[in-house]
PDB file of C-alpha atoms in Angstrom:
ATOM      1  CA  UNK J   1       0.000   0.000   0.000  1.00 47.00           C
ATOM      2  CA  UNK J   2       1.092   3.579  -0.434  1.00 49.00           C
ATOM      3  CA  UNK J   3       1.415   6.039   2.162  1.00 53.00           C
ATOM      4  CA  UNK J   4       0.543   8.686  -0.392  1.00 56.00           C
ATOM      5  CA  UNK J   5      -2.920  10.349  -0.104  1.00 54.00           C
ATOM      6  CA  UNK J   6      -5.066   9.785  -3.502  1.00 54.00           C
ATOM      7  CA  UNK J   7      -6.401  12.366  -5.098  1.00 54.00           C
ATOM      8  CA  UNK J   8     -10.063  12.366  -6.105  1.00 56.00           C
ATOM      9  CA  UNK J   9     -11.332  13.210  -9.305  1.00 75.00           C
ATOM     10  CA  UNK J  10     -15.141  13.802  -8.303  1.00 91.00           C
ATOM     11  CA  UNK J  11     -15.403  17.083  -5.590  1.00 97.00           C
ATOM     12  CA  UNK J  12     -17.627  17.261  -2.742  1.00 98.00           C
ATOM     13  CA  UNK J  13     -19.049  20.527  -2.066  1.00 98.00           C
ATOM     14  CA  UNK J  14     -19.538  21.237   1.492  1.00 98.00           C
ATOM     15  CA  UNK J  15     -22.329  23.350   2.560  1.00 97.00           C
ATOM     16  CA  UNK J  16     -22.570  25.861   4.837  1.00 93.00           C
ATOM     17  CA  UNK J  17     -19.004  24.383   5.180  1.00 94.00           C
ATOM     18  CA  UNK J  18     -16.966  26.942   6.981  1.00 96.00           C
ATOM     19  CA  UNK J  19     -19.452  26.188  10.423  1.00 94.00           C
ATOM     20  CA  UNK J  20     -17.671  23.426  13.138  1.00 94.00           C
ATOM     21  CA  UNK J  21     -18.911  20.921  11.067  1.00 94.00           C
ATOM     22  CA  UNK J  22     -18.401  21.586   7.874  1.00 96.00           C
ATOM     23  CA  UNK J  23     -14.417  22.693   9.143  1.00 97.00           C
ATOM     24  CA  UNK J  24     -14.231  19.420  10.490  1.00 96.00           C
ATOM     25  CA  UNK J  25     -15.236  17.323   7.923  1.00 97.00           C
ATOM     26  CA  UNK J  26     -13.214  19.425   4.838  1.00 97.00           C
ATOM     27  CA  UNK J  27     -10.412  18.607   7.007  1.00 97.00           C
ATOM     28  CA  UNK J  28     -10.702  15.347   7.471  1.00 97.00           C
ATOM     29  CA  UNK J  29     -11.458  14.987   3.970  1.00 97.00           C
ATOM     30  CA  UNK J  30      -8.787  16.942   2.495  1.00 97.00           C
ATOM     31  CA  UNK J  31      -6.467  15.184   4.551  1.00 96.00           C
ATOM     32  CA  UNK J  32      -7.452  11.908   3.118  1.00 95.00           C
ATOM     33  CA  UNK J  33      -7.073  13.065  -0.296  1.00 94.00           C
ATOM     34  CA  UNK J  34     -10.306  14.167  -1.467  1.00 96.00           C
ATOM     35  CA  UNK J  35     -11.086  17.667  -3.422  1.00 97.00           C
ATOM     36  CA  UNK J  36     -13.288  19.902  -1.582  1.00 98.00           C
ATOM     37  CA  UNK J  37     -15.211  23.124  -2.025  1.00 98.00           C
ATOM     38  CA  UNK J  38     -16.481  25.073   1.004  1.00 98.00           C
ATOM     39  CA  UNK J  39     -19.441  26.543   0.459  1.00 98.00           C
ATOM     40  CA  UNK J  40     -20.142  29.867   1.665  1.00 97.00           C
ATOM     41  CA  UNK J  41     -22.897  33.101   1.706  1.00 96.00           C
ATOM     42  CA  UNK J  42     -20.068  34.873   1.939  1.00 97.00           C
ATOM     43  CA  UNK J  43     -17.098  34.205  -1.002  1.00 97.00           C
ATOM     44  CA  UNK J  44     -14.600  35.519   0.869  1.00 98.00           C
ATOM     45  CA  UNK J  45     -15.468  33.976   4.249  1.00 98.00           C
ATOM     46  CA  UNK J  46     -15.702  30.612   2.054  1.00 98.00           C
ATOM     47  CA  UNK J  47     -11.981  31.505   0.878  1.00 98.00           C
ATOM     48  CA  UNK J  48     -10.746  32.136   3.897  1.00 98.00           C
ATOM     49  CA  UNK J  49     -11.963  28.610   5.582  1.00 98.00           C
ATOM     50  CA  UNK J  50     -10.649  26.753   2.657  1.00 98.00           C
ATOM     51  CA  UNK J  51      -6.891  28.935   3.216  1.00 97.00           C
ATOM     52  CA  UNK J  52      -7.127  27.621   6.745  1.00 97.00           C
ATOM     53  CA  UNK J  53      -7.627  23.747   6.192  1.00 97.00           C
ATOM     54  CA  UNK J  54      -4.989  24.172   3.373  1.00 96.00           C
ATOM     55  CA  UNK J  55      -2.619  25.214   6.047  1.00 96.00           C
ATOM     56  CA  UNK J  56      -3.903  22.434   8.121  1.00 96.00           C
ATOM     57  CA  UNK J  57      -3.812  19.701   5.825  1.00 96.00           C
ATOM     58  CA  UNK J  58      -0.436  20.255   4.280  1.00 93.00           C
ATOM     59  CA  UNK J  59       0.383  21.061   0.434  1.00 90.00           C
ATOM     60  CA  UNK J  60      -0.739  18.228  -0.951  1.00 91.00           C
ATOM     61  CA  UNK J  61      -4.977  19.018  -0.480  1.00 95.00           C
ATOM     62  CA  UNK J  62      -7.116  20.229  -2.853  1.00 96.00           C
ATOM     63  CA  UNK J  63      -8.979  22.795  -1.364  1.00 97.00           C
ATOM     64  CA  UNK J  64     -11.264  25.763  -2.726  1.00 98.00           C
ATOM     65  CA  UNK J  65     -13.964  28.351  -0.983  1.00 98.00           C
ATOM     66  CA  UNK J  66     -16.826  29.327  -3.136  1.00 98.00           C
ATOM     67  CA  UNK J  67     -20.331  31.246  -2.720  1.00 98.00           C
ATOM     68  CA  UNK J  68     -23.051  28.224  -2.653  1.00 97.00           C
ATOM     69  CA  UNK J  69     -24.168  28.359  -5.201  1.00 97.00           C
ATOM     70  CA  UNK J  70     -20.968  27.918  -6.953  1.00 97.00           C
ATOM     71  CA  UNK J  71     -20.165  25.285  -4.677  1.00 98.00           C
ATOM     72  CA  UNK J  72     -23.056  23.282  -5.646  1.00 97.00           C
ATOM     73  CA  UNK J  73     -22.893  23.611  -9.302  1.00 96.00           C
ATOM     74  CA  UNK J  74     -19.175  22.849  -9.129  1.00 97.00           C
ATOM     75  CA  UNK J  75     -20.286  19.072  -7.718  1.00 97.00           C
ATOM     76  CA  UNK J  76     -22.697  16.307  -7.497  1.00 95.00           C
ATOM     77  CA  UNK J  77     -21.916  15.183  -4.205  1.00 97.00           C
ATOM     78  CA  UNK J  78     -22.872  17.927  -1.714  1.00 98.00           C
ATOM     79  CA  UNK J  79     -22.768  17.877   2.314  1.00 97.00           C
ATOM     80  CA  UNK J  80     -25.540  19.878   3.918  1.00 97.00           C
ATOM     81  CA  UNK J  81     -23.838  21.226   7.294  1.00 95.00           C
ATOM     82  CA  UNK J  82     -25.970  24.298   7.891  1.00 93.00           C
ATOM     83  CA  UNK J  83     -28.578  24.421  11.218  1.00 86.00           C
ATOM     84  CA  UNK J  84     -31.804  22.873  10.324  1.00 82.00           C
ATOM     85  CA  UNK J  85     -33.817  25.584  10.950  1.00 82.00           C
ATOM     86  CA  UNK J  86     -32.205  27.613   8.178  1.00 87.00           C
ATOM     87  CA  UNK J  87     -32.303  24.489   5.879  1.00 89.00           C
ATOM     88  CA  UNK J  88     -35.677  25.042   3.614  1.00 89.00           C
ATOM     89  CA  UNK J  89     -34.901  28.882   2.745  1.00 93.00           C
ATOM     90  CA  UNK J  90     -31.271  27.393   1.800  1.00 95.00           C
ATOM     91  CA  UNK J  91     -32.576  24.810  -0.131  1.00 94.00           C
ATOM     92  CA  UNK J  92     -35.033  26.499  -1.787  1.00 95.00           C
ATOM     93  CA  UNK J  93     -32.582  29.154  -2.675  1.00 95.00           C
ATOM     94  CA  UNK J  94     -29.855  26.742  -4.335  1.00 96.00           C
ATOM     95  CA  UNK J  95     -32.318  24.520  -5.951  1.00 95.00           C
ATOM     96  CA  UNK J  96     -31.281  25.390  -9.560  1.00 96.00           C
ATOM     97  CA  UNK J  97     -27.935  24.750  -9.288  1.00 96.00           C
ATOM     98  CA  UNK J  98     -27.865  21.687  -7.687  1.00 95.00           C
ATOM     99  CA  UNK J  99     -27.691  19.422 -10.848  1.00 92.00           C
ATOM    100  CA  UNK J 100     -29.723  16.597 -11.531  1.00 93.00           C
ATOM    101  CA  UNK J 101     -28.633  13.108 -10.482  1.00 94.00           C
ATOM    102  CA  UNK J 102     -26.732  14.806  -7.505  1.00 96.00           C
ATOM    103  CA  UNK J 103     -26.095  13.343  -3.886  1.00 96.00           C
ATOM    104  CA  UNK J 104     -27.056  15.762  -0.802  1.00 96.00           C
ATOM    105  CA  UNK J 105     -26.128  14.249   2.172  1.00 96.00           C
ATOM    106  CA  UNK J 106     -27.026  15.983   5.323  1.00 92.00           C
ATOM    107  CA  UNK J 107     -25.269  16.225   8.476  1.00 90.00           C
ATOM    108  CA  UNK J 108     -27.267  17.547  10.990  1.00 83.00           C
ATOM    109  CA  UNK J 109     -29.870  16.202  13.246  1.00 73.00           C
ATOM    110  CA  UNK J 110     -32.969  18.471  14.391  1.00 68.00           C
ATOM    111  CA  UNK J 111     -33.403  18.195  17.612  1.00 61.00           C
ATOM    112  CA  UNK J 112     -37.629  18.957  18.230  1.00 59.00           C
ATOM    113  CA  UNK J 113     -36.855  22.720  19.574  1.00 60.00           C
ATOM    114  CA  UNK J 114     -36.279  23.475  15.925  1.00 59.00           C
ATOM    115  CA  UNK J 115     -39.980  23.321  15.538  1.00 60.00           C
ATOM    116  CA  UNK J 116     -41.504  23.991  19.054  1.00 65.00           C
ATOM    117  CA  UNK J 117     -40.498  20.838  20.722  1.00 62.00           C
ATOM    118  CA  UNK J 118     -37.816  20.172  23.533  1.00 61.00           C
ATOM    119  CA  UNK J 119     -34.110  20.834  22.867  1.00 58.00           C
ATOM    120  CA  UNK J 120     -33.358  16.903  24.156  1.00 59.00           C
ATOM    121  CA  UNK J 121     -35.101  15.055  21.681  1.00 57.00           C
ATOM    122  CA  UNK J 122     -34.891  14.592  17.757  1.00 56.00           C
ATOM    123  CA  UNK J 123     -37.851  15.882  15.858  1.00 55.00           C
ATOM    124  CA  UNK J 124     -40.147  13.620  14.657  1.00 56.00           C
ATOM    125  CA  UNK J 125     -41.737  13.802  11.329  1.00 52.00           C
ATOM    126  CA  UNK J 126     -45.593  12.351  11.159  1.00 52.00           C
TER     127      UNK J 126
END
């Protein structure tokens, strides 16, 4: 086996990426060898988290920091890492450039005070 991180050829846009989460997992990520956009409101705030786990995961990662809509456009296999409660607006918002035949995974888990419930348990859907 090689000790030499691979290189992926198929991006995965993260999100709402430059949150805990979304650091956490570019990093992880990029340190493994995968390419990954951080996905951003803000461009330059998206830039700036990507600069950061560059520095973190060494010269070899294959990082970028783009607007989200850019970042979801620029890849069919998205990570959703934003709160839940901002989730639909986002959604709704990014819907045409998420491309057809794409993967959205998301990482959170609503707890039931996101819609009027208690903080300690995860909202149910009926």
């Amino acid at each position: 086996m090689s000790s030499e991180p691979r290189t992926s050829v198929r991006p995965i846009s993260i999100i709402g990426g430059t949150g805990p989460a979304g650091m956490g997992l570019a990093l992880r990520w990029a340190r493994a060898g995968e390419t990954i956009i951080i996905g951003s409101r803000d461009e330059q705030r998206a830039q700036a988290a990507a600069a950061a786990i560059q520095l973190k995961a060494g010269s070899q990662a294959n990082v970028a920091g783009m607007e989200n809509s850019l970042a979801c456009a620029a890849a069919d296999i998205l990570m959703l890492t934003v709160p839940f409660e901002g989730q639909a607006a986002l959604l709704r918002q990014l819907k045409n450039s998420i491309t057809e035949g794409s993967i959205l995974i998301d990482a959170t888990v609503p707890l039931a005070s996101a819609v009027g419930g208690r903080a300690s348990r995860p909202a149910q859907w009926r």
